[in-house]
XYZ file of C-alpha atoms in Angstrom:
707
model
C 82.210 -22.705 -161.878
C 85.996 -22.961 -161.820
C 87.415 -25.523 -159.560
C 89.808 -24.511 -156.741
C 93.223 -25.989 -156.034
C 93.547 -28.040 -152.881
C 95.488 -25.258 -151.121
C 92.901 -22.604 -152.142
C 90.064 -24.791 -150.901
C 91.833 -25.288 -147.585
C 92.451 -21.472 -147.259
C 88.831 -20.714 -148.141
C 87.653 -23.231 -145.559
C 89.739 -21.524 -142.897
C 88.244 -18.160 -143.818
C 84.820 -19.685 -143.525
C 85.644 -20.766 -139.969
C 87.029 -17.358 -139.109
C 83.811 -15.710 -140.394
C 85.652 -13.822 -143.175
C 83.952 -15.608 -146.113
C 81.193 -13.905 -148.062
C 78.125 -15.598 -149.476
C 79.670 -15.953 -152.900
C 82.745 -17.701 -151.528
C 80.610 -20.024 -149.357
C 78.474 -20.909 -152.428
C 81.675 -21.560 -154.440
C 83.023 -23.903 -151.735
C 79.724 -25.765 -151.667
C 79.801 -26.366 -155.470
C 83.264 -27.889 -155.776
C 83.579 -31.317 -157.363
C 84.478 -34.455 -155.433
C 88.072 -34.467 -156.407
C 88.531 -30.855 -155.156
C 86.691 -31.576 -152.001
C 88.784 -34.654 -151.256
C 92.127 -32.997 -151.868
C 91.163 -29.648 -150.257
C 89.696 -31.195 -147.116
C 92.712 -33.506 -146.820
C 95.037 -30.564 -147.088
C 93.097 -28.637 -144.393
C 92.925 -31.692 -142.046
C 96.640 -32.453 -142.501
C 97.410 -28.973 -141.057
C 94.696 -29.018 -138.458
C 97.029 -28.780 -135.473
C 98.587 -25.609 -136.929
C 95.163 -24.176 -137.530
C 94.162 -24.787 -133.914
C 97.379 -23.196 -132.581
C 97.315 -20.207 -134.859
C 93.610 -19.449 -134.401
C 93.620 -19.723 -130.594
C 96.805 -17.631 -130.400
C 95.444 -14.847 -132.604
C 91.756 -14.865 -131.587
C 92.034 -16.060 -127.911
C 89.043 -18.276 -128.634
C 88.322 -21.904 -128.991
C 88.797 -23.226 -132.580
C 86.196 -25.956 -132.167
C 83.592 -23.443 -131.149
C 84.424 -21.331 -134.182
C 84.072 -24.433 -136.414
C 80.740 -25.308 -134.774
C 79.458 -21.809 -135.466
C 80.594 -22.070 -139.096
C 78.870 -25.395 -139.402
C 75.624 -23.920 -138.186
C 75.937 -20.947 -140.547
C 76.451 -23.357 -143.505
C 73.497 -25.418 -142.377
C 71.217 -22.432 -142.782
C 71.870 -22.114 -146.527
C 73.997 -25.095 -147.723
C 72.954 -28.042 -145.575
C 72.746 -30.442 -148.468
C 76.208 -29.535 -149.793
C 79.535 -31.266 -149.493
C 80.722 -28.232 -147.552
C 78.439 -28.960 -144.644
C 79.750 -32.605 -144.598
C 83.355 -31.437 -144.595
C 82.737 -28.939 -141.800
C 81.057 -31.646 -139.824
C 84.050 -33.916 -140.302
C 86.325 -31.090 -139.180
C 84.277 -30.676 -136.014
C 84.302 -34.428 -135.303
C 88.133 -34.441 -135.756
C 88.626 -31.516 -133.451
C 86.387 -32.888 -130.756
C 88.254 -36.197 -130.725
C 91.704 -34.557 -130.871
C 90.768 -32.444 -127.903
C 89.882 -35.511 -125.891
C 93.202 -37.166 -126.799
C 95.194 -34.185 -125.534
C 93.280 -33.947 -122.260
C 93.553 -36.056 -119.174
C 91.273 -39.176 -119.071
C 87.744 -38.238 -118.052
C 84.833 -40.640 -118.623
C 82.170 -37.969 -118.407
C 83.991 -35.736 -120.915
C 84.485 -38.723 -123.228
C 80.809 -39.586 -122.957
C 79.903 -35.968 -123.883
C 82.291 -36.165 -126.880
C 80.681 -39.468 -128.024
C 77.257 -37.918 -127.856
C 78.418 -34.968 -129.864
C 79.903 -37.167 -132.578
C 76.853 -39.382 -132.681
C 74.651 -36.381 -133.320
C 76.863 -35.315 -136.237
C 76.064 -38.607 -137.956
C 72.397 -37.879 -137.963
C 73.098 -35.928 -141.233
C 74.068 -37.911 -144.360
C 76.557 -35.263 -145.522
C 79.290 -36.214 -143.000
C 79.063 -39.792 -144.289
C 79.603 -38.541 -147.860
C 82.555 -36.501 -146.630
C 84.134 -39.567 -145.029
C 83.694 -41.531 -148.325
C 85.584 -38.864 -150.202
C 88.252 -37.812 -147.644
C 89.131 -41.364 -146.457
C 89.152 -42.861 -149.948
C 92.327 -45.051 -150.346
C 94.939 -42.629 -151.740
C 97.869 -45.039 -152.117
C 95.992 -47.789 -153.945
C 94.886 -48.216 -157.571
C 91.192 -47.740 -158.410
C 90.855 -51.428 -159.047
C 92.712 -52.590 -155.952
C 90.950 -54.756 -153.383
C 91.201 -51.934 -150.873
C 89.481 -49.435 -153.209
C 86.783 -52.035 -154.181
C 86.125 -52.803 -150.449
C 85.827 -49.062 -149.731
C 83.447 -48.430 -152.633
C 81.332 -51.432 -151.585
C 80.554 -49.920 -148.271
C 76.981 -48.649 -147.865
C 77.920 -45.287 -146.442
C 74.249 -44.531 -145.726
C 74.371 -47.142 -142.952
C 77.381 -45.647 -141.193
C 76.837 -44.576 -137.638
C 79.272 -43.421 -134.937
C 80.289 -46.163 -132.559
C 83.083 -44.889 -130.333
C 86.435 -43.190 -130.194
C 89.687 -45.021 -130.322
C 93.077 -43.826 -129.085
C 94.121 -42.552 -132.538
C 90.899 -43.105 -134.434
C 87.105 -43.066 -134.528
C 85.167 -46.277 -135.089
C 82.061 -46.425 -137.225
C 79.496 -49.195 -137.630
C 78.043 -49.934 -141.015
C 77.384 -52.595 -143.688
C 78.381 -53.538 -147.122
C 76.133 -52.427 -149.997
C 75.861 -55.951 -151.351
C 74.813 -59.155 -149.619
C 77.478 -61.761 -148.805
C 75.257 -64.791 -149.366
C 72.043 -65.932 -151.034
C 70.103 -65.205 -147.896
C 70.748 -61.558 -148.471
C 72.835 -61.179 -145.260
C 74.802 -58.003 -144.810
C 76.809 -58.485 -141.634
C 77.714 -55.487 -139.526
C 81.216 -54.062 -140.035
C 83.459 -51.853 -137.947
C 85.187 -49.145 -139.846
C 88.211 -47.740 -137.980
C 89.291 -44.306 -139.426
C 92.611 -42.943 -138.255
C 92.297 -39.347 -137.151
C 94.005 -36.531 -139.065
C 96.738 -35.399 -138.823
C 98.112 -38.689 -137.375
C 97.335 -40.716 -140.459
C 99.964 -38.698 -142.314
C 102.749 -39.930 -139.976
C 104.710 -42.454 -142.082
C 104.955 -45.024 -139.279
C 101.218 -44.926 -138.495
C 100.248 -44.958 -142.234
C 102.437 -47.947 -142.947
C 101.187 -49.944 -139.950
C 97.549 -49.222 -140.807
C 98.084 -50.047 -144.477
C 99.669 -53.341 -143.578
C 97.246 -54.286 -140.859
C 94.987 -56.573 -142.882
C 97.932 -58.390 -144.451
C 99.595 -58.758 -140.985
C 96.638 -59.863 -138.862
C 94.012 -61.098 -141.383
C 95.601 -64.428 -142.300
C 93.916 -67.711 -141.897
C 96.962 -69.061 -139.955
C 96.230 -66.678 -137.032
C 93.959 -67.546 -134.136
C 90.321 -66.581 -134.140
C 90.818 -64.769 -130.864
C 91.755 -61.812 -133.137
C 88.958 -59.808 -134.744
C 90.517 -60.298 -138.149
C 90.473 -57.343 -140.557
C 88.881 -57.604 -144.010
C 90.820 -54.822 -145.624
C 92.951 -51.839 -144.713
C 94.543 -48.774 -146.252
C 96.845 -46.148 -144.829
C 93.834 -44.377 -143.280
C 91.364 -47.064 -142.214
C 90.777 -50.611 -141.274
C 87.532 -52.576 -141.985
C 86.789 -55.580 -139.879
C 83.737 -57.579 -138.760
C 81.809 -55.737 -136.081
C 82.311 -57.606 -132.746
C 79.285 -57.208 -130.486
C 80.046 -56.709 -126.832
C 81.614 -54.184 -124.485
C 85.254 -53.523 -124.358
C 87.137 -54.748 -121.252
C 87.518 -51.047 -120.390
C 83.755 -50.564 -120.351
C 83.336 -53.696 -118.351
C 85.880 -52.646 -115.823
C 84.296 -49.141 -115.566
C 80.837 -50.574 -114.910
C 82.366 -52.908 -112.315
C 84.126 -50.151 -110.483
C 81.001 -47.999 -110.488
C 79.235 -50.581 -108.366
C 81.665 -49.913 -105.446
C 82.861 -53.535 -105.241
C 84.468 -54.926 -102.046
C 88.110 -55.985 -102.071
C 86.968 -59.675 -102.221
C 84.949 -58.918 -105.362
C 87.929 -57.022 -106.914
C 90.203 -59.975 -106.285
C 87.719 -62.362 -107.797
C 87.285 -60.156 -110.887
C 91.102 -59.805 -111.275
C 91.402 -63.614 -111.049
C 88.759 -64.122 -113.703
C 90.188 -61.508 -116.108
C 93.739 -62.861 -115.647
C 92.598 -66.374 -116.575
C 90.734 -65.224 -119.708
C 93.328 -62.738 -120.907
C 96.239 -65.060 -120.525
C 94.260 -67.752 -122.370
C 93.675 -65.305 -125.266
C 97.308 -64.246 -125.348
C 98.404 -67.862 -125.321
C 96.262 -68.518 -128.394
C 97.638 -65.360 -130.056
C 101.144 -66.736 -129.496
C 100.100 -69.931 -131.274
C 100.190 -71.982 -128.129
C 103.966 -71.704 -127.991
C 106.548 -69.637 -126.150
C 106.400 -65.945 -127.020
C 108.950 -65.162 -129.731
C 110.447 -61.644 -129.708
C 111.266 -61.964 -133.409
C 107.656 -62.600 -134.320
C 105.659 -59.641 -133.043
C 102.697 -60.765 -135.252
C 101.974 -63.275 -132.434
C 101.939 -60.514 -129.699
C 99.537 -57.769 -129.084
C 101.958 -54.935 -128.195
C 99.162 -52.427 -127.648
C 97.232 -54.312 -125.010
C 94.842 -52.093 -123.041
C 91.290 -52.595 -121.756
C 89.933 -50.670 -124.792
C 91.580 -53.122 -127.191
C 89.911 -56.185 -125.738
C 86.224 -57.025 -126.398
C 84.055 -59.354 -124.357
C 82.227 -61.606 -126.831
C 78.564 -61.120 -126.010
C 77.725 -64.765 -126.723
C 80.693 -66.650 -125.301
C 82.061 -64.250 -122.677
C 85.569 -64.886 -124.026
C 88.006 -62.158 -125.025
C 88.535 -60.992 -128.580
C 91.593 -58.867 -129.379
C 91.545 -55.720 -131.593
C 94.006 -53.075 -132.706
C 97.156 -55.200 -132.447
C 100.638 -53.869 -133.146
C 102.776 -50.994 -131.929
C 100.828 -47.770 -131.387
C 103.288 -45.240 -132.691
C 101.635 -42.406 -130.908
C 103.196 -43.759 -127.719
C 106.653 -43.582 -129.213
C 107.233 -40.023 -127.909
C 106.311 -38.605 -131.323
C 103.160 -36.621 -130.715
C 103.112 -35.782 -127.084
C 100.191 -37.850 -125.668
C 102.363 -40.559 -124.141
C 101.297 -39.878 -120.621
C 97.541 -39.915 -121.304
C 94.852 -42.532 -121.732
C 95.856 -46.012 -122.712
C 99.639 -45.315 -122.802
C 99.830 -46.296 -119.114
C 99.247 -49.920 -120.052
C 102.001 -50.070 -122.743
C 105.355 -51.510 -121.824
C 108.178 -48.905 -121.731
C 110.251 -50.721 -124.372
C 107.358 -50.408 -126.812
C 107.096 -46.668 -126.118
C 110.863 -46.469 -126.653
C 110.517 -48.227 -130.067
C 112.176 -51.463 -128.925
C 109.475 -54.029 -129.795
C 111.839 -57.043 -129.449
C 110.296 -58.085 -126.157
C 108.619 -61.253 -125.026
C 107.090 -59.782 -121.870
C 105.493 -56.512 -123.169
C 101.985 -57.983 -123.035
C 102.696 -59.426 -119.638
C 103.533 -55.919 -118.449
C 100.162 -54.628 -119.804
C 98.401 -57.563 -118.089
C 100.011 -56.566 -114.823
C 98.848 -52.930 -115.111
C 95.312 -54.056 -116.012
C 95.092 -56.369 -112.983
C 96.456 -53.684 -110.680
C 93.702 -51.316 -111.895
C 91.040 -53.782 -111.067
C 92.301 -54.408 -107.602
C 93.346 -50.869 -106.693
C 90.759 -48.955 -108.656
C 93.100 -47.030 -110.987
C 96.190 -47.962 -112.993
C 99.591 -47.047 -111.548
C 100.798 -44.153 -113.655
C 104.216 -44.113 -112.022
C 104.926 -47.708 -112.900
C 104.878 -48.894 -109.309
C 102.600 -51.285 -107.491
C 99.895 -49.333 -105.578
C 100.409 -49.527 -101.800
C 96.816 -50.798 -101.448
C 97.730 -54.032 -103.200
C 100.728 -54.732 -100.874
C 98.574 -53.837 -97.881
C 95.857 -56.280 -98.937
C 98.135 -59.176 -99.685
C 101.958 -59.383 -99.904
C 101.488 -62.492 -102.063
C 99.497 -60.556 -104.605
C 101.983 -57.691 -104.373
C 104.825 -59.965 -105.203
C 103.264 -61.717 -108.254
C 101.955 -58.459 -109.838
C 105.010 -56.376 -109.204
C 107.023 -59.148 -110.822
C 105.226 -58.287 -114.092
C 105.799 -54.518 -114.419
C 109.430 -53.614 -114.118
C 110.596 -51.089 -116.637
C 113.336 -53.334 -117.885
C 112.024 -56.486 -119.677
C 114.918 -58.605 -118.332
C 113.814 -57.764 -114.745
C 110.325 -59.129 -115.174
C 108.975 -62.513 -114.289
C 111.881 -63.389 -111.959
C 109.545 -65.613 -109.919
C 108.868 -67.889 -112.887
C 111.003 -70.624 -114.387
C 114.205 -69.354 -116.116
C 115.171 -72.519 -117.850
C 112.516 -72.478 -120.544
C 110.836 -69.955 -122.839
C 108.028 -67.731 -121.524
C 104.472 -68.820 -122.364
C 101.241 -67.255 -121.386
C 99.902 -70.639 -120.331
C 102.664 -70.891 -117.752
C 101.762 -67.373 -116.619
C 98.072 -68.394 -116.384
C 98.958 -71.292 -114.136
C 101.271 -69.079 -112.083
C 98.661 -66.393 -111.514
C 95.838 -68.856 -110.986
C 97.757 -70.560 -108.152
C 98.740 -67.307 -106.487
C 95.224 -65.927 -106.679
C 94.046 -69.129 -105.040
C 96.493 -68.465 -102.182
C 95.279 -64.902 -101.815
C 91.643 -66.192 -101.608
C 92.532 -68.033 -98.417
C 93.429 -64.801 -96.661
C 90.931 -62.884 -94.510
C 91.340 -59.743 -96.646
C 89.847 -61.726 -99.593
C 86.772 -62.835 -97.655
C 83.414 -61.097 -98.245
C 81.496 -62.436 -95.218
C 80.617 -60.375 -92.145
C 82.716 -62.432 -89.758
C 86.138 -63.367 -91.175
C 87.481 -59.948 -91.994
C 86.419 -58.100 -88.795
C 87.525 -61.038 -86.644
C 90.926 -61.225 -88.319
C 91.294 -57.432 -88.069
C 90.636 -57.174 -84.290
C 91.376 -60.584 -82.802
C 94.873 -61.130 -81.364
C 95.586 -64.192 -83.463
C 94.239 -62.588 -86.720
C 93.105 -66.061 -87.976
C 96.641 -66.369 -89.249
C 97.085 -70.049 -88.398
C 93.877 -71.019 -90.360
C 94.972 -68.858 -93.298
C 98.522 -70.211 -93.509
C 97.325 -73.800 -93.038
C 95.040 -73.542 -96.022
C 97.839 -71.992 -98.062
C 100.225 -74.785 -97.127
C 97.594 -77.326 -98.226
C 97.397 -75.427 -101.565
C 101.140 -75.749 -101.947
C 101.196 -79.387 -101.114
C 98.435 -80.088 -103.742
C 100.506 -78.288 -106.288
C 102.946 -81.181 -105.940
C 106.023 -79.532 -107.375
C 107.919 -79.513 -104.044
C 107.305 -79.492 -100.341
C 106.423 -75.966 -99.220
C 109.166 -75.849 -96.533
C 109.105 -72.066 -96.475
C 105.400 -71.859 -95.938
C 105.442 -74.676 -93.376
C 108.187 -72.757 -91.534
C 106.064 -69.677 -91.266
C 103.062 -71.749 -90.322
C 105.069 -73.300 -87.476
C 105.861 -70.002 -85.919
C 102.255 -68.696 -86.370
C 101.146 -71.782 -84.380
C 103.778 -71.029 -81.724
C 102.619 -67.391 -81.538
C 98.984 -68.470 -81.138
C 99.890 -71.151 -78.491
C 101.937 -68.453 -76.620
C 98.948 -66.158 -76.560
C 96.550 -68.782 -75.151
C 99.134 -69.821 -72.622
C 99.449 -66.242 -71.401
C 95.680 -65.687 -71.554
C 95.088 -68.820 -69.456
C 97.659 -67.858 -66.860
C 96.762 -64.213 -66.472
C 92.965 -64.263 -67.005
C 91.426 -62.015 -64.424
C 88.197 -64.023 -64.189
C 88.099 -67.842 -64.425
C 85.214 -69.375 -66.254
C 84.758 -72.183 -63.756
C 84.476 -69.645 -60.832
C 81.843 -67.768 -62.636
C 79.865 -70.932 -63.500
C 80.150 -72.186 -59.839
C 79.365 -68.800 -58.393
C 82.533 -68.819 -56.295
C 83.860 -65.451 -57.416
C 85.253 -63.578 -54.366
C 85.573 -59.954 -55.428
C 87.305 -58.889 -52.211
C 89.959 -61.585 -52.659
C 90.282 -60.681 -56.276
C 90.927 -57.006 -55.469
C 93.456 -57.876 -52.761
C 95.496 -60.340 -54.995
C 99.103 -59.195 -54.796
C 99.755 -60.480 -58.320
C 96.816 -58.617 -59.918
C 98.976 -55.779 -61.325
C 101.482 -58.245 -62.744
C 98.649 -60.376 -64.312
C 97.054 -57.255 -65.899
C 100.341 -56.028 -67.377
C 101.287 -59.556 -68.560
C 97.915 -60.078 -70.164
C 98.183 -56.831 -72.056
C 101.656 -57.584 -73.159
C 100.623 -61.027 -74.401
C 97.702 -59.482 -76.264
C 99.790 -57.024 -78.121
C 102.704 -59.465 -78.732
C 100.265 -61.871 -80.430
C 98.639 -59.182 -82.534
C 102.012 -57.662 -83.480
C 103.469 -60.930 -84.668
C 100.365 -62.260 -86.485
C 99.504 -59.004 -88.202
C 102.970 -57.621 -89.133
C 105.521 -60.458 -89.026
C 103.750 -63.776 -89.611
C 104.002 -63.647 -93.371
C 107.401 -62.036 -93.611
C 110.736 -63.760 -93.957
C 114.168 -62.674 -95.098
C 115.723 -66.120 -95.412
C 116.190 -65.528 -99.143
C 118.307 -62.427 -98.540
C 121.982 -63.209 -97.874
C 124.102 -61.569 -95.178
C 124.496 -61.415 -91.421
C 122.046 -58.568 -91.019
C 119.311 -60.592 -92.746
C 120.024 -63.631 -90.522
C 119.793 -61.419 -87.417
C 116.598 -59.863 -88.610
C 115.080 -63.319 -89.256
C 116.005 -64.499 -85.776
C 114.538 -61.356 -84.147
C 111.314 -61.558 -86.244
C 110.742 -65.225 -85.276
C 111.526 -64.494 -81.622
C 108.593 -62.164 -81.484
C 106.328 -65.166 -81.558
C 107.299 -65.895 -78.024
C 108.525 -62.523 -76.764
C 105.862 -62.207 -74.038
C 106.250 -65.790 -72.713
C 109.421 -65.333 -70.596
C 108.224 -62.010 -69.176
C 104.910 -63.610 -68.193
C 106.521 -66.575 -66.538
C 108.942 -64.451 -64.530
C 106.394 -61.967 -63.319
C 103.314 -64.112 -62.658
C 104.372 -67.660 -61.657
C 105.952 -66.923 -58.301
C 104.474 -64.648 -55.674
C 107.918 -63.594 -54.592
C 108.621 -62.083 -58.025
C 105.323 -60.235 -58.623
C 107.124 -56.974 -57.961
C 109.395 -57.358 -61.102
C 106.481 -56.776 -63.493
C 107.720 -53.303 -64.520
C 111.172 -54.707 -65.310
C 109.726 -57.536 -67.450
C 107.491 -55.137 -69.224
C 110.432 -52.925 -70.038
C 112.476 -55.950 -71.217
C 109.696 -56.954 -73.610
C 109.448 -53.462 -74.948
C 113.239 -53.331 -75.501
C 113.091 -56.632 -77.437
C 110.365 -55.261 -79.748
C 112.318 -51.948 -80.176
C 115.341 -53.984 -81.178
C 113.351 -56.052 -83.677
C 111.743 -52.977 -85.232
C 115.109 -51.174 -85.447
C 117.000 -54.029 -87.046
C 114.071 -54.843 -89.386
C 113.967 -51.149 -90.419
C 117.710 -51.142 -91.117
C 117.599 -54.244 -93.323
C 114.552 -52.994 -95.187
C 116.172 -49.615 -95.785
C 119.416 -51.180 -97.044
C 117.497 -53.531 -99.247
C 115.415 -50.780 -100.768
C 118.534 -48.722 -101.491
C 120.261 -51.639 -103.125
C 117.195 -52.820 -105.200
C 116.428 -49.302 -106.392
C 119.552 -49.535 -108.566
C 118.107 -52.610 -110.323
C 114.415 -52.268 -110.350
C 112.055 -49.467 -111.382
C 109.239 -50.576 -109.152
C 110.971 -49.656 -105.899
C 109.065 -46.785 -104.238
C 110.476 -43.255 -104.202
C 112.453 -42.140 -101.105
C 109.957 -41.016 -98.446
C 107.260 -43.341 -99.747
C 108.882 -46.629 -98.724
C 107.396 -47.292 -95.271
C 103.716 -46.943 -94.474
C 102.120 -45.239 -91.483
C 105.322 -44.013 -89.808
C 107.082 -47.357 -89.282
C 110.352 -45.469 -89.217
C 109.289 -44.206 -85.770
C 108.279 -47.467 -84.299
C 111.665 -48.504 -82.953
C 112.568 -45.278 -81.156
C 109.055 -44.655 -79.778
C 109.098 -48.211 -78.367
C 112.567 -47.507 -76.964
C 111.286 -44.362 -75.219
C 108.401 -46.394 -73.904
C 110.798 -49.007 -72.455
C 113.041 -46.377 -70.914
C 109.968 -44.759 -69.307
C 108.931 -48.071 -67.749
C 112.471 -48.576 -66.444
C 112.239 -45.226 -64.715
C 108.949 -46.168 -63.170
C 110.301 -49.559 -62.131
C 113.246 -47.855 -60.449
C 110.996 -45.413 -58.710
C 108.684 -48.159 -57.425
C 111.663 -50.224 -56.253
C 113.163 -47.233 -54.437
C 109.871 -46.401 -52.780
C 109.729 -43.040 -54.495
C 106.640 -43.862 -56.555
C 103.657 -45.039 -54.476
C 100.587 -45.037 -56.702
C 101.229 -48.301 -58.553
C 97.703 -48.583 -59.916
C 97.998 -45.254 -61.668
C 101.032 -46.468 -63.528
C 99.329 -49.809 -64.306
C 96.365 -47.826 -65.734
C 98.619 -45.706 -67.875
C 100.529 -48.816 -69.233
C 97.253 -50.501 -69.978
C 95.912 -47.462 -71.915
C 99.142 -47.157 -73.934
C 99.375 -50.844 -74.630
C 95.801 -51.295 -75.746
C 95.112 -47.869 -77.226
C 98.374 -47.137 -78.940
C 100.158 -50.367 -79.567
C 97.216 -52.711 -80.183
C 94.502 -50.525 -81.732
C 96.470 -47.771 -83.455
C 99.665 -49.646 -84.523
C 98.686 -53.250 -84.931
C 95.038 -53.004 -85.942
C 95.209 -49.702 -87.700
C 98.675 -49.519 -89.252
C 99.723 -53.182 -89.078
C 98.620 -54.369 -92.585
C 100.127 -51.378 -94.279
C 103.392 -51.798 -92.361
C 103.504 -55.444 -93.227
C 102.943 -54.600 -96.902
C 105.748 -52.004 -97.062
C 108.187 -54.405 -95.374
C 107.120 -57.217 -97.670
C 107.771 -54.930 -100.646
C 111.142 -53.995 -99.389
C 112.182 -57.565 -98.676
C 110.826 -58.655 -102.114
C 113.401 -56.336 -103.603
C 116.106 -58.255 -101.737
C 114.708 -61.505 -102.954
C 114.728 -60.430 -106.538
C 118.360 -59.256 -106.145
C 119.234 -62.698 -104.847
C 117.492 -64.346 -107.863
C 119.425 -62.086 -110.202
C 122.704 -62.965 -108.502
C 121.883 -66.716 -108.770
C 121.025 -66.412 -112.445
C 124.131 -64.453 -113.242
C 126.187 -67.034 -111.428
C 124.496 -69.862 -113.284
C 125.280 -68.204 -116.608
C 128.895 -67.762 -115.617
């Protein structure tokens, strides 16, 4: 029978899919020789995107479904032919292309993997792969061609889908030693039509030469051979980091467990990247010692050692805005400069690491390139250290690290390890049934204990005395002491009276200072919670300017804001009547602090948004309505002033009704709703805003140092 040209074979194959091929043409397709099958199938697959578009536009039907129907028709009469194998390969390609162009969906990917696995139950698809993926740009006696021919294609089985490829597991046809061992191999086949893109074909062809050398670290799963369409490497047993993270997330881990997992992965991944860099500073001019396509699916956990092994190194050209899938799947982990074809970066892998760690802590990767609010709410320390990794501009990353020497992943490992150890001292990182609830609801929030442990960590670091941390600890101690002073003075029931049985309820009810004590106690309670939950870990000393100095003064004054009002209204019987005025004064002070803090944060966000890509979008800067805190507190203070004036003038008589209302507002709104409910999120958004100001100050100092 006459052999077809490649174009004729491709045209006849399309007619077969469309159901326009008769029995004679089907039989003719099935009897073509290997050379025709290879060239014809390659021609068809190179144009597969056009076939999809044209078919679905003309027939208003799914092209993959049509191919599946054609495959089943062929199976009825030509199951043992090359045509059935080629059609199975077409179906495999279509299924995986469809997943690449869809949004990430684990269930859909699992269904696609099951579909592809079932295709490999028939030997014809393996024969089709042997023909279609045969090295085209290499001589018949080249090492690439010999390696391909030495594969035992009968052992091939589908393993999983890659971003631009499908990965098979198989063995060589010949033993590699006298014991007859045939180690398992991974065969990565680049999907059509992407393997015809020149950049992808060149990178794939050179992969073995680039990453297979003995001088490179064993942390890489080193390739054995590669051509423009495939890479063959030892099969590395173990799950990918992506699978490990997915299994971990499926268990519904607590925040403490997420932080511990992120810490562990940060340590292992930085160690692997440091080995990849040759134990030296990362060199932008030597991309061979960087990953540049670091994502959870390109890291394998060694089943025996638990250490990380790196696969699929080098720039993934599909993320270079060429094919249109840049916003899907693993592209979220890739540094913007790599997507924009500027691989001369020393921090591209650090960016990817930051995104991976954020996904572990927050549950999903940040697709907008900004640190998830949940991370800042959990721990401003963690928010600072992770946000420092992911700015869109490489020169704006790692501003918290040393600037005087080259960047190494070992330095980053130490940096992350230390800051994770600080985070683990915080109540949010505790997994017991006491620490977190107690810190959430107690007026002192366990802040002194937390900050004391962090100061001890800083001191053990030994680089310098942690004056900033000691400064914040001092005011947390003052705030706690202020609360206990107020509680002791205004306590409605004394413990010694209860123990001695000397409680006189009649005298208690008739006490002229009872109203003042109740209001002062509630003010002290809220003041302590407000400072310890929202302000205790915040400082703007690194931000220059008068507004920042004023803000710092006001924030620290909140540690003792309720002390003067308590002393004035409860220490002297002759001044018991001024409790409404002292209550109003305290509210005015808090309103001033909130207003000035908001103004500085707003100005800082506006200024830092011109330099940093991680700054939140307008309208998403402040959490839980913090913009309203200052004026609602101001209205509250004015209302109390009106009540105070009415009481003083004798116009308002029912004092206990007003005391009751103040207690309900103070405890219900200010303590429970604002401090307990919204406090951590507000603290996180303010810390994020002030971190922008800190980074601006660091940039200014560096620019000044460099003249």
